[in-house]
PDB file of C-alpha atoms in Angstrom:
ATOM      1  CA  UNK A  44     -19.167 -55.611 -22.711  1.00 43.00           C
ATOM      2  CA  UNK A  45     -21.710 -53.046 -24.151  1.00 44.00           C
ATOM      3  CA  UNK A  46     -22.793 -50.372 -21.886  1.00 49.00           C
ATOM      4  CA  UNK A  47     -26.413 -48.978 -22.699  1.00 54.00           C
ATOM      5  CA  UNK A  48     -25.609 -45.442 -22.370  1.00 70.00           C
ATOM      6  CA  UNK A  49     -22.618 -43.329 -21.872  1.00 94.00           C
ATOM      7  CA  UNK A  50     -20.447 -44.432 -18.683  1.00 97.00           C
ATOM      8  CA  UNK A  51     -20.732 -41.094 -16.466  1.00 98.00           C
ATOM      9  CA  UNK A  52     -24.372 -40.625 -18.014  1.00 97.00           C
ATOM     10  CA  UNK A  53     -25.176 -43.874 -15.693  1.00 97.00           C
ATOM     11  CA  UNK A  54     -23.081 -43.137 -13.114  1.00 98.00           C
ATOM     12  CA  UNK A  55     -25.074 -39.951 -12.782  1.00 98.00           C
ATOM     13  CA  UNK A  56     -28.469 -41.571 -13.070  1.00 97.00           C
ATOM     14  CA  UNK A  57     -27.366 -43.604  -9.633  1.00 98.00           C
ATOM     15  CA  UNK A  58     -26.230 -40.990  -8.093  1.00 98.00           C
ATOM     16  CA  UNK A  59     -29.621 -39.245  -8.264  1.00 97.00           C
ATOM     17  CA  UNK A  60     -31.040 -41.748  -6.580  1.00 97.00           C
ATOM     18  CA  UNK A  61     -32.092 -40.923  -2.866  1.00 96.00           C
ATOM     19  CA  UNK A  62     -29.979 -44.325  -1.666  1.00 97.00           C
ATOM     20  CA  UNK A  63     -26.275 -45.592  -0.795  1.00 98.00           C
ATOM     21  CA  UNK A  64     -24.674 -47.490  -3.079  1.00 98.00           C
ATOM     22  CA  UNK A  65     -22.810 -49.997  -2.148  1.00 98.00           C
ATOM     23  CA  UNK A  66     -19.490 -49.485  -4.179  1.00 98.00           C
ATOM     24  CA  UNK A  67     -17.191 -52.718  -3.553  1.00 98.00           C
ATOM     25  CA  UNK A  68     -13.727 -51.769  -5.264  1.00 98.00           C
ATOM     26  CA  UNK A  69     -12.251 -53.820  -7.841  1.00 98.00           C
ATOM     27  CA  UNK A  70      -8.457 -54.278  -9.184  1.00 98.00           C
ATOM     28  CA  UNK A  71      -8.468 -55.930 -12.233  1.00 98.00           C
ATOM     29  CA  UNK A  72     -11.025 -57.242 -15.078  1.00 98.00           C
ATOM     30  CA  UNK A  73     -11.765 -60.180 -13.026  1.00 97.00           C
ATOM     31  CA  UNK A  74     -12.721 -58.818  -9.707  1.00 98.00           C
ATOM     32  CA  UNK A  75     -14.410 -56.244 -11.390  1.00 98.00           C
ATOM     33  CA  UNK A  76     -16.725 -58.790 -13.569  1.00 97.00           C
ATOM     34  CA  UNK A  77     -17.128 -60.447 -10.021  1.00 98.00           C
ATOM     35  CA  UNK A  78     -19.047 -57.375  -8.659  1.00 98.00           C
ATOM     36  CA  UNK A  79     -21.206 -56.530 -11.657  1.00 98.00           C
ATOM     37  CA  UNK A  80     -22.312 -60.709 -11.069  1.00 96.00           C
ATOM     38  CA  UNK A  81     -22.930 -60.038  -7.296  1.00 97.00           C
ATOM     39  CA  UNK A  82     -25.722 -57.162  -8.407  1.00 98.00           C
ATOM     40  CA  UNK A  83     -23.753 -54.381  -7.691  1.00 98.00           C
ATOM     41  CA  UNK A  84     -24.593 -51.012  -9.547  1.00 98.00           C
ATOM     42  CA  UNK A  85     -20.737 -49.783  -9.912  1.00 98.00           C
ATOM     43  CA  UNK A  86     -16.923 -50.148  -8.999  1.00 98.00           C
ATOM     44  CA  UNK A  87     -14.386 -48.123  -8.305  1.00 98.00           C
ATOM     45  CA  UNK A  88     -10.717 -49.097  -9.783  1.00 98.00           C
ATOM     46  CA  UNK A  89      -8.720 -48.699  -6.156  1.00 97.00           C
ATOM     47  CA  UNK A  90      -5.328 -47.696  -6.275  1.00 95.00           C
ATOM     48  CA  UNK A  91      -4.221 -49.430  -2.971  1.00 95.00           C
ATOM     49  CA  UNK A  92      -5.528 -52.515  -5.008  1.00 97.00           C
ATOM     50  CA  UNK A  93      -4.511 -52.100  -8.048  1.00 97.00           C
ATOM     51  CA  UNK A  94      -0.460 -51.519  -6.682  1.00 96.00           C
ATOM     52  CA  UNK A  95      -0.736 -54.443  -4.758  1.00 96.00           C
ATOM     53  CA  UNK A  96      -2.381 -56.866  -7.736  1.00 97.00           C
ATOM     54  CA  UNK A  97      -0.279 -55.555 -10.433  1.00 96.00           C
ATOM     55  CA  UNK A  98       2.951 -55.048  -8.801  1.00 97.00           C
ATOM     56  CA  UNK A  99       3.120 -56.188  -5.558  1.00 96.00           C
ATOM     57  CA  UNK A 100       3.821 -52.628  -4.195  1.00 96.00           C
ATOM     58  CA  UNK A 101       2.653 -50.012  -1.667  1.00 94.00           C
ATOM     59  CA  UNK A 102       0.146 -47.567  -2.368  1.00 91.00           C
ATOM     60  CA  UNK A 103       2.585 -44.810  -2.381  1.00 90.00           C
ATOM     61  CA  UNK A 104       2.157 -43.012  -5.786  1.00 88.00           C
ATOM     62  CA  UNK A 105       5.017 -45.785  -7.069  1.00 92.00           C
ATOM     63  CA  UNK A 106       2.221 -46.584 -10.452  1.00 94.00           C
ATOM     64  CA  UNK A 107       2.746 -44.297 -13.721  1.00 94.00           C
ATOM     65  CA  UNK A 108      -0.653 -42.882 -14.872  1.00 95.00           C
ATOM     66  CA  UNK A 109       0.143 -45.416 -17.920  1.00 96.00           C
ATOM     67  CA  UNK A 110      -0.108 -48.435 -15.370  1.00 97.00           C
ATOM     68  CA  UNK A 111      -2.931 -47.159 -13.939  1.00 97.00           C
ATOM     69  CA  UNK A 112      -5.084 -46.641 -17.611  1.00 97.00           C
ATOM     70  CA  UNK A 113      -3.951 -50.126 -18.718  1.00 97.00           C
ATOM     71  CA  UNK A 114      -5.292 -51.634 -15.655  1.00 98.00           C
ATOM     72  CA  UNK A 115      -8.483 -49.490 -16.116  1.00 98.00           C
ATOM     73  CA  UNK A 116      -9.191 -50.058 -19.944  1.00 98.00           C
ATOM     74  CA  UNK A 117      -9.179 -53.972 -19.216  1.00 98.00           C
ATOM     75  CA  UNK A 118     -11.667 -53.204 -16.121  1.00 98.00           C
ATOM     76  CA  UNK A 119     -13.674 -50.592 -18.073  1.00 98.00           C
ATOM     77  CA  UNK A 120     -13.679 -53.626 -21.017  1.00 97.00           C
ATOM     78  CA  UNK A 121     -14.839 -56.077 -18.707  1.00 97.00           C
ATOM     79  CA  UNK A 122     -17.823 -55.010 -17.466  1.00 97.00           C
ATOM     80  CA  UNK A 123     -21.188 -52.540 -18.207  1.00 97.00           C
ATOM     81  CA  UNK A 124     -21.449 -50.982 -14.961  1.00 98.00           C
ATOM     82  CA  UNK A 125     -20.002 -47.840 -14.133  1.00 98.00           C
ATOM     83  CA  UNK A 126     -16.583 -47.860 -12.277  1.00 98.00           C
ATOM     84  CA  UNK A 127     -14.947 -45.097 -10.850  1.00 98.00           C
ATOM     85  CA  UNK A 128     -11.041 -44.713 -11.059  1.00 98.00           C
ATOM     86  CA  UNK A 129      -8.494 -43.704  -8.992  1.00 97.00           C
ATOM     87  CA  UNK A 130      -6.847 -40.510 -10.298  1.00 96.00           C
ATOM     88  CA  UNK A 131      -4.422 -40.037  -7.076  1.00 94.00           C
ATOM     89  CA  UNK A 132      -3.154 -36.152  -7.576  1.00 95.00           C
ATOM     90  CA  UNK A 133      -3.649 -35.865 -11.364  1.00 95.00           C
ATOM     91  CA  UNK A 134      -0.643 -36.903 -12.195  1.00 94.00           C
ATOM     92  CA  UNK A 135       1.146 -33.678 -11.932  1.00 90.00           C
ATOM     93  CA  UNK A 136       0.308 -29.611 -12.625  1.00 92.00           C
ATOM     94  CA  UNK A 137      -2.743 -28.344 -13.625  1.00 92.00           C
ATOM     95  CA  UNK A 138      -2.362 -29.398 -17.337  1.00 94.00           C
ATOM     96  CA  UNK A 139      -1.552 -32.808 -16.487  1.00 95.00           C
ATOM     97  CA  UNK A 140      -4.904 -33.067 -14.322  1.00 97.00           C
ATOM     98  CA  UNK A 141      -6.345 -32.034 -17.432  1.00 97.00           C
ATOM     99  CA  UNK A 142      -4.847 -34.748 -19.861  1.00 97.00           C
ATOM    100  CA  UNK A 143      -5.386 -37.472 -16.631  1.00 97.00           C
ATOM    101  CA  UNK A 144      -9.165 -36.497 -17.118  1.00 98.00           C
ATOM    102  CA  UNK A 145      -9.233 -36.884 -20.963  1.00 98.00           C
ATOM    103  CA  UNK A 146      -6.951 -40.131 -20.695  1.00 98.00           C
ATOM    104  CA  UNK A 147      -9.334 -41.596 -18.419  1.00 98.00           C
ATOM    105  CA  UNK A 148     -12.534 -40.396 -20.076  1.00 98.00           C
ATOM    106  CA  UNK A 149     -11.404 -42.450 -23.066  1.00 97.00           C
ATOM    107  CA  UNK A 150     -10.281 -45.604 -21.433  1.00 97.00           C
ATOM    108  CA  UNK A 151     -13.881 -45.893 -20.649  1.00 98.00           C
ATOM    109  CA  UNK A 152     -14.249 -44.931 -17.009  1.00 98.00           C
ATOM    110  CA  UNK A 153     -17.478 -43.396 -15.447  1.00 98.00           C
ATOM    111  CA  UNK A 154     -15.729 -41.040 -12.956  1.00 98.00           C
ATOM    112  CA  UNK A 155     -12.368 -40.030 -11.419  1.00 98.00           C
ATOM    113  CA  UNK A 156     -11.104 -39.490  -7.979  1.00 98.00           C
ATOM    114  CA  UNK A 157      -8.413 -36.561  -7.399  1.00 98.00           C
ATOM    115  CA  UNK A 158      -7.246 -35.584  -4.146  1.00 96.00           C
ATOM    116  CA  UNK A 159      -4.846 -33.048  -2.255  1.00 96.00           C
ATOM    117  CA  UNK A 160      -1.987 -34.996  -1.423  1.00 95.00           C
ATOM    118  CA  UNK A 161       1.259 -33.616  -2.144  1.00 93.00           C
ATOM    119  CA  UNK A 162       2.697 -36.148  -5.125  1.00 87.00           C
ATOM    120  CA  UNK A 163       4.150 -38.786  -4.123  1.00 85.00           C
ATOM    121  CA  UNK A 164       0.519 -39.637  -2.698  1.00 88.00           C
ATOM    122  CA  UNK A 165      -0.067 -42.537   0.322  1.00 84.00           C
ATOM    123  CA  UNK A 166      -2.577 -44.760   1.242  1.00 87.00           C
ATOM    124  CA  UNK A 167      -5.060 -42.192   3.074  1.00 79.00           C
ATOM    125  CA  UNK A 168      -4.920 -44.728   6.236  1.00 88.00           C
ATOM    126  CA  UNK A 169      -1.263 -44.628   6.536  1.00 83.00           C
ATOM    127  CA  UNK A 170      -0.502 -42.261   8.037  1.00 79.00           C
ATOM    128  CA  UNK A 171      -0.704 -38.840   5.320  1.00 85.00           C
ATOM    129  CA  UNK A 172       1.558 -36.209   6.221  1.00 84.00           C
ATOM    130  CA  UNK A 173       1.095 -33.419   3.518  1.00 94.00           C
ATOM    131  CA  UNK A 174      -1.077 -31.780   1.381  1.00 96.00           C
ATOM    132  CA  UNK A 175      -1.311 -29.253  -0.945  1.00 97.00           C
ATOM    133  CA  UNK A 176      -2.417 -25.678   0.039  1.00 97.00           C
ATOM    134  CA  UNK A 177      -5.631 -24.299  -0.479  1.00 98.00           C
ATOM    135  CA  UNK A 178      -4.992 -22.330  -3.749  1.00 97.00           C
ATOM    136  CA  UNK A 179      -3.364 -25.709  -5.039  1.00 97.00           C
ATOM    137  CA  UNK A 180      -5.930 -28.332  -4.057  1.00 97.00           C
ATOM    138  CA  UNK A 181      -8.671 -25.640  -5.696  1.00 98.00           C
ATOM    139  CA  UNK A 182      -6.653 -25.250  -8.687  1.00 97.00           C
ATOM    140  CA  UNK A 183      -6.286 -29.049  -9.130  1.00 97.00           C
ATOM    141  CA  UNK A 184     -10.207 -29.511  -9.168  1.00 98.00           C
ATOM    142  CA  UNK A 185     -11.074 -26.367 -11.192  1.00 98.00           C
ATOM    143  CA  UNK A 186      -8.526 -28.003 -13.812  1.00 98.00           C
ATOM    144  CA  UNK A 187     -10.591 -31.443 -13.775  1.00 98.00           C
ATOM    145  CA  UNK A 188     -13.531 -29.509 -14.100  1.00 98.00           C
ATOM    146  CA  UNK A 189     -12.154 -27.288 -16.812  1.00 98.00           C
ATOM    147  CA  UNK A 190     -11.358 -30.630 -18.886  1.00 98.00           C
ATOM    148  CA  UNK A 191     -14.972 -32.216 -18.055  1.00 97.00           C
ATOM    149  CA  UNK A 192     -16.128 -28.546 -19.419  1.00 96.00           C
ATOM    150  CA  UNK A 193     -13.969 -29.542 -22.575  1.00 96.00           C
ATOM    151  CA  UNK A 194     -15.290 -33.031 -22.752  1.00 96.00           C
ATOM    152  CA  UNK A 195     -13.887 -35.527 -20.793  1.00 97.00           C
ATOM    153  CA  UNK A 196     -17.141 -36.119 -19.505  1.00 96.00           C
ATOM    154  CA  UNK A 197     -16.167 -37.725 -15.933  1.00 98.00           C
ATOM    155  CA  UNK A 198     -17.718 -37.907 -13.032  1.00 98.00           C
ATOM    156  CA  UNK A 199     -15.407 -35.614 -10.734  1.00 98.00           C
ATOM    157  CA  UNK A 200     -14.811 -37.068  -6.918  1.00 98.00           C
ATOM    158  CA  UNK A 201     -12.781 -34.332  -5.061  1.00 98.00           C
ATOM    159  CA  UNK A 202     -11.097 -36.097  -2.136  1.00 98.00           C
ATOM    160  CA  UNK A 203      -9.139 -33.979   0.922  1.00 97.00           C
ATOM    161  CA  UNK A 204      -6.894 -35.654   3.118  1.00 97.00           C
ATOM    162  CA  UNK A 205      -6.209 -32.623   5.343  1.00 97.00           C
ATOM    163  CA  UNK A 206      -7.433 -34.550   8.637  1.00 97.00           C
ATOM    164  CA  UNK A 207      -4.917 -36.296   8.627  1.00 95.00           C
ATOM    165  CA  UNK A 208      -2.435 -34.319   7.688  1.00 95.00           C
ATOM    166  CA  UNK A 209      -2.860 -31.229  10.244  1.00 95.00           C
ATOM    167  CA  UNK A 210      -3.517 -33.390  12.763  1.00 94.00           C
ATOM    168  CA  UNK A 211       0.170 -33.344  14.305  1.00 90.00           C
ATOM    169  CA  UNK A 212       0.494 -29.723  13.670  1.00 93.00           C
ATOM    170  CA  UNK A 213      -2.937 -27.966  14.235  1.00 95.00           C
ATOM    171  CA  UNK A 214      -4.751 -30.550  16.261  1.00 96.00           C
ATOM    172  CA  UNK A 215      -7.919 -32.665  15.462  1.00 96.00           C
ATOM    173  CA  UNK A 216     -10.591 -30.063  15.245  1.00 97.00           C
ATOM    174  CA  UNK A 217      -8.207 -27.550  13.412  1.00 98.00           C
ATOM    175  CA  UNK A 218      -7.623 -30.522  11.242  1.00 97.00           C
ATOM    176  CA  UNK A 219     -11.204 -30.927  10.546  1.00 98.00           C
ATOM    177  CA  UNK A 220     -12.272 -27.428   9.702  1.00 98.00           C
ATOM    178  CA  UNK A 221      -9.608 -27.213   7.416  1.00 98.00           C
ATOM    179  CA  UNK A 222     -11.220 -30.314   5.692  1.00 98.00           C
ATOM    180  CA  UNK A 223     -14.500 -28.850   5.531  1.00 98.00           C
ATOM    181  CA  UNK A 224     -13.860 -25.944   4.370  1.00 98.00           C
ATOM    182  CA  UNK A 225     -11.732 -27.266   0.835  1.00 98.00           C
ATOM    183  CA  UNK A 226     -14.941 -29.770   0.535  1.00 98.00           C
ATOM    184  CA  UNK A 227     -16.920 -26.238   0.505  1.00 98.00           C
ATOM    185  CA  UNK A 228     -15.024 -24.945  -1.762  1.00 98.00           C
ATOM    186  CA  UNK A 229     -14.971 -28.219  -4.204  1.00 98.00           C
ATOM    187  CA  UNK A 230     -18.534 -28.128  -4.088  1.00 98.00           C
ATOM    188  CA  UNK A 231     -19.077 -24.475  -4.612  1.00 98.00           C
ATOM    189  CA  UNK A 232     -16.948 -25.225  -7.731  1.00 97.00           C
ATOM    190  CA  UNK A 233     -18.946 -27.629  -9.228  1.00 97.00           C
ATOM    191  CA  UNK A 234     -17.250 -31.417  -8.155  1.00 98.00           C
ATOM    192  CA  UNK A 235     -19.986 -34.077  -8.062  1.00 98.00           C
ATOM    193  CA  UNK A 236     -18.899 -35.955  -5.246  1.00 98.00           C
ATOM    194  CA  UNK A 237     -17.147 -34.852  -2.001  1.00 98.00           C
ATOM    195  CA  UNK A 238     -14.931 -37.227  -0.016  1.00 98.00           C
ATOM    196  CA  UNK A 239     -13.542 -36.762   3.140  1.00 98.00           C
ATOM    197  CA  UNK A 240     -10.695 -39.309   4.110  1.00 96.00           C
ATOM    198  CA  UNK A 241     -10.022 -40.666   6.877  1.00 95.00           C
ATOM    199  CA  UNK A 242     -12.665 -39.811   9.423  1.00 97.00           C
ATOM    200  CA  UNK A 243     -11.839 -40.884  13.309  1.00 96.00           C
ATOM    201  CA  UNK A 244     -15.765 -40.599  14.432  1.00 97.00           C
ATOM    202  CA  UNK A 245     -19.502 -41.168  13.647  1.00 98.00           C
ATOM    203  CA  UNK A 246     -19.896 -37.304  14.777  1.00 98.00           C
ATOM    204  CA  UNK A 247     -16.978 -36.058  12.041  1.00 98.00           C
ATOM    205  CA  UNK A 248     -18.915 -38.061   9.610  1.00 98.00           C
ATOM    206  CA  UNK A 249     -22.116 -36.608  10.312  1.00 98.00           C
ATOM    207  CA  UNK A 250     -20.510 -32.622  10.458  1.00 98.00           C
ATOM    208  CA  UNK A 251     -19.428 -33.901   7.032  1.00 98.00           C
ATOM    209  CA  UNK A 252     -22.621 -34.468   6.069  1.00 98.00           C
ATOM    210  CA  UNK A 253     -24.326 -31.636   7.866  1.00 98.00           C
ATOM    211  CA  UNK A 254     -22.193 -29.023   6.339  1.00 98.00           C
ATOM    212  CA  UNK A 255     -20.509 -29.762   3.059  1.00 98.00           C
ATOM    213  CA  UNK A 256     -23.806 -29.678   0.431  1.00 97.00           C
ATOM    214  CA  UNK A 257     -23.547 -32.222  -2.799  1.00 97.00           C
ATOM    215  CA  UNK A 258     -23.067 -35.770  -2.758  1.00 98.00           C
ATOM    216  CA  UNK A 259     -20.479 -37.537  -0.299  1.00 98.00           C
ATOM    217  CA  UNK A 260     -18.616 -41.049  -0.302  1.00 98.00           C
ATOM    218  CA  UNK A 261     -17.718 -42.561   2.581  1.00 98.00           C
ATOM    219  CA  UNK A 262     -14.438 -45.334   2.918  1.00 97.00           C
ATOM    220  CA  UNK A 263     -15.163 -48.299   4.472  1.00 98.00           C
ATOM    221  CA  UNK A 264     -11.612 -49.586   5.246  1.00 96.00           C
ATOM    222  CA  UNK A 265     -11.820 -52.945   7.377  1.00 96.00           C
ATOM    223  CA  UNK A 266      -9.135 -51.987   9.678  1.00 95.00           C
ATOM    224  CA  UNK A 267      -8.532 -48.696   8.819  1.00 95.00           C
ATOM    225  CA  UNK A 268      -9.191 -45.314  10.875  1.00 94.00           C
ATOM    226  CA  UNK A 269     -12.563 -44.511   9.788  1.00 97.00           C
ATOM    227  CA  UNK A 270     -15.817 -46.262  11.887  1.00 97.00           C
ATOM    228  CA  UNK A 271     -17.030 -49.193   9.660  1.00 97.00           C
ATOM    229  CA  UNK A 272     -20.876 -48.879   9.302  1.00 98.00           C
ATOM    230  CA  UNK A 273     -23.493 -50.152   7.536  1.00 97.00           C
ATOM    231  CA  UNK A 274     -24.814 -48.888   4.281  1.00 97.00           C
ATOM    232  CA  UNK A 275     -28.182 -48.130   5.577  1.00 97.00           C
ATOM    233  CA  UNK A 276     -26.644 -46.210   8.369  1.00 98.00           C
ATOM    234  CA  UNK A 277     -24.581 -44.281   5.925  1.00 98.00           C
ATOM    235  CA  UNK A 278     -27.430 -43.643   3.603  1.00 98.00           C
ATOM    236  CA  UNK A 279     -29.750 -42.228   6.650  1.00 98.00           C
ATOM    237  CA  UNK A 280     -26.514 -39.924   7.845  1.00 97.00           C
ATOM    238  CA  UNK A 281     -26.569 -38.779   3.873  1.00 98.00           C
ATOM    239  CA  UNK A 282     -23.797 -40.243   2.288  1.00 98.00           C
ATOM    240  CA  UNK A 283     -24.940 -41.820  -1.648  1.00 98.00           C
ATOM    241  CA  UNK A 284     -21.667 -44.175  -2.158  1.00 98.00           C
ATOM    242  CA  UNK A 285     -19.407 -46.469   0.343  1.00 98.00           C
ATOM    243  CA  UNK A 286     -16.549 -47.681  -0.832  1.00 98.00           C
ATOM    244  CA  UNK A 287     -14.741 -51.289   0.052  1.00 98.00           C
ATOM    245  CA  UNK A 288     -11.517 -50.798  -0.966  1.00 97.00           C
ATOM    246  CA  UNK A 289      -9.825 -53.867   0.352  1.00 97.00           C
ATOM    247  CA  UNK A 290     -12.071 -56.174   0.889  1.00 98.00           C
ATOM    248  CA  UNK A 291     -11.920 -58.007  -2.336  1.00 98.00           C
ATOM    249  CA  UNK A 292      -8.371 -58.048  -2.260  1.00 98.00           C
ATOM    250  CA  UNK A 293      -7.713 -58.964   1.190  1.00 98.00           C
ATOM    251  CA  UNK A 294     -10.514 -62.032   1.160  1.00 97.00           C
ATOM    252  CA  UNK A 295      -8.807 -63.086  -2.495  1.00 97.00           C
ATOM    253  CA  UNK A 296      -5.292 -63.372  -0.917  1.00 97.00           C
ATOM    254  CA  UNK A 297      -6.173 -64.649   2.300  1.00 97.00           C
ATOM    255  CA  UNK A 298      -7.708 -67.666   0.493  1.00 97.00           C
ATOM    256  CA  UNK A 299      -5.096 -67.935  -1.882  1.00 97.00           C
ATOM    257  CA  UNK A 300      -2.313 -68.070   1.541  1.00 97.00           C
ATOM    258  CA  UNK A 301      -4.752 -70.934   2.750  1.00 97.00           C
ATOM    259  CA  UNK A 302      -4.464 -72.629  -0.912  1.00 97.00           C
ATOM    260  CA  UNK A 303      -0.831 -73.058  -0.667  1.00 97.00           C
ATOM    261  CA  UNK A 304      -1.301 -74.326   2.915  1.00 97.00           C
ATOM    262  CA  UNK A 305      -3.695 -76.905   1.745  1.00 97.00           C
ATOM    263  CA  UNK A 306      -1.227 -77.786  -1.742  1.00 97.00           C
ATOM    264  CA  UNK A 307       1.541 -77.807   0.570  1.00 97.00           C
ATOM    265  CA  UNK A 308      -0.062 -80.077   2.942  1.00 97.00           C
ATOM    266  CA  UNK A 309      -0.577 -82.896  -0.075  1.00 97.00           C
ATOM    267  CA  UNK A 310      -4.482 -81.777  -0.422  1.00 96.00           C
ATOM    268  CA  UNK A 311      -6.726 -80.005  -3.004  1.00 94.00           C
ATOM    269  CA  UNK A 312      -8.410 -76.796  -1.124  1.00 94.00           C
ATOM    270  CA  UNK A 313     -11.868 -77.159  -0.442  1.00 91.00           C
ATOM    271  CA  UNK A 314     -13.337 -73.918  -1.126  1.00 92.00           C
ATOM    272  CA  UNK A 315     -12.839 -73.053  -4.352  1.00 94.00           C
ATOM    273  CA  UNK A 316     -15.405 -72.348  -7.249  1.00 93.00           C
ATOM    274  CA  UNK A 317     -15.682 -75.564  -9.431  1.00 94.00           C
ATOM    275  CA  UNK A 318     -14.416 -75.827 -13.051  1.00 93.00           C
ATOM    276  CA  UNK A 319     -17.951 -75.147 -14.796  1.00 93.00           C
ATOM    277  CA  UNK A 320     -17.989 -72.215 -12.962  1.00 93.00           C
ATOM    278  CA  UNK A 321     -14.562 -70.597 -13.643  1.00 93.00           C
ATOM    279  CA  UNK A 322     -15.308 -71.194 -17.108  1.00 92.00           C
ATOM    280  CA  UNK A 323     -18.306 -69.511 -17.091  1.00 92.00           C
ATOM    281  CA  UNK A 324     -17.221 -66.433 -14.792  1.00 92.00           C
ATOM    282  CA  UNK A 325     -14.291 -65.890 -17.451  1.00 91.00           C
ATOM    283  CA  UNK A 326     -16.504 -66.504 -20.497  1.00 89.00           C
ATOM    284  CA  UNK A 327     -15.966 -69.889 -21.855  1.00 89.00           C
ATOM    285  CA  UNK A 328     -19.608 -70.578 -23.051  1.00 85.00           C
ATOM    286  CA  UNK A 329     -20.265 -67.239 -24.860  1.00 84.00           C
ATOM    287  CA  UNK A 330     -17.059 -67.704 -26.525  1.00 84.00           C
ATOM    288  CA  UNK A 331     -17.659 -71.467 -27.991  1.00 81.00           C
ATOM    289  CA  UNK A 332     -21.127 -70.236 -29.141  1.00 81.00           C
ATOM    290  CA  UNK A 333     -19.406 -67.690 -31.249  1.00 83.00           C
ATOM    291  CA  UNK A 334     -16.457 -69.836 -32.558  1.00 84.00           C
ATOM    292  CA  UNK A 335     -18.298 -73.023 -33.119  1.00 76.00           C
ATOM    293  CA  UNK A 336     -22.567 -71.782 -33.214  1.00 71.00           C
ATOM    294  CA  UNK A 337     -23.207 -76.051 -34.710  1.00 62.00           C
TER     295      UNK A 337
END
């Protein structure tokens, strides 16, 4: 679909906006047409999603970045709002971060999330073990902003998951001041958004918010380790996007589960969207128009 102006040229116009976005996450062309129909401003391509949807795997770093872009350009094609893509580590060194960022750029995405995990990345609610250290994680983002510099103009979402992962070793509040401080230092070098995973309390999320300057995204995993709160409440504590990873995904396959019950059972499932409108969600009408305009 056309876009009316560049994709991280709207992203950025939300983002100025004194509000939280709600940022429902999408996994393929369909799901993410679904959210642009619901209202939403934006999307964000999740990984978690994306491995399960595509491959029927974990979200343990098991996609190539080639996966991952084909997935995106057929998301990015589907749709005019902004959506924001899962970049995992980058892909590999500090060059390949730059080629993810250019790769991306061109398949049409608005932004780009990159994190510290040591490659191969997990699911940031299952239990992270390792990340990167400092002068790694720094250069990682300095190389995504050295390619948005260079003109893969993305909107750059620096993620830490070192809560979780010195939480064993150095204890929760070590754990947390060692998260804070690379979200400093993300911001001081010039990432858009910040993003601290994985959360355990309202009061880390407001020290998040307190202390690291910038814009912040908050993970609303249903399930997960973080608090699940409401977007208003986020928005007053100073957070501009929530995410919903799973929820799309998760609600799809629980009614698809109950489908089979009801097929296997000998009846037709009752909640369902009609024919007319499946045809119309995946474009029937605007493509007979065009084929056959008597």
């Amino acid at each position: 679909m056309p876009q009316s102006a560049e994709p991280a040229e709207q992203l950025r116009s939300l983002l100025e906006q004194d509000t939280c976005h709600l940022m429902p996450c999408c996994f393929d062309a369909l799901s993410a047409r679904l959210v642009e129909q619901a209202g939403c401003a934006l999307s964000f391509m999740s990984g978690f999603s994306v491995a399960a949807a595509r491959a029927g795997l974990p979200d343990t770093g098991l996609l190539t970045v080639t996966e991952m872009l084909d997935q995106g350009r057929s998301i990015c094609d589907a749709v005019s709002i902004p959506v924001i893509a899962d970049g995992d580590t980058g892909h590999g060194n500090a060059a390949n971060v730059q080629r993810t960022m250019h790769q991306f750029a061109k398949a049409g995405f608005a932004g780009i999330m990159l994190e510290d995990q040591v490659a191969p990345k997990r699911c940031g609610h299952t239990g992270v073990k390792d990340v990167v250290d400092r002068d790694s994680a720094i250069a990682r983002i300095q190389a995504a902003i050295d390619a948005r510099n260079q003109g893969a103009d993305l909107v750059i979402v620096a993620r830490t998951d070192a809560r979780s992962a010195f939480a064993a070793s150095h204890g929760d509040q070590a754990a947390l001041e060692e998260a804070l401080w690379r979200l400093k230092a993300f911001a001081d070098m010039g990432a858009d958004v910040l993003f601290l995973e994985a959360p355990r309390s309202e009061q880390e999320m407001l020290r998040f918010c307190e202390e690291v300057p910038g814009r912040r995204m908050a993970n609303m995993l249903e399930g997960g380790i973080t608090p699940l709160l409401s977007t208003e409440r986020l928005g007053a504590m100073g957070f501009a996007l929530a995410a919903y990873p799973l929820t799309l995904l998760s609600t799809a396959a629980f009614a698809m589960r109950q489908a089979l019950v009801d097929l296997q059972a000998g009846k037709t499932p009752e909640q369902m969207l009609s024919f007319e409108e499946m045809k119309t969600l995946v474009g029937f009408d605007c493509y007979m128009e065009r084929a056959d305009p008597t």
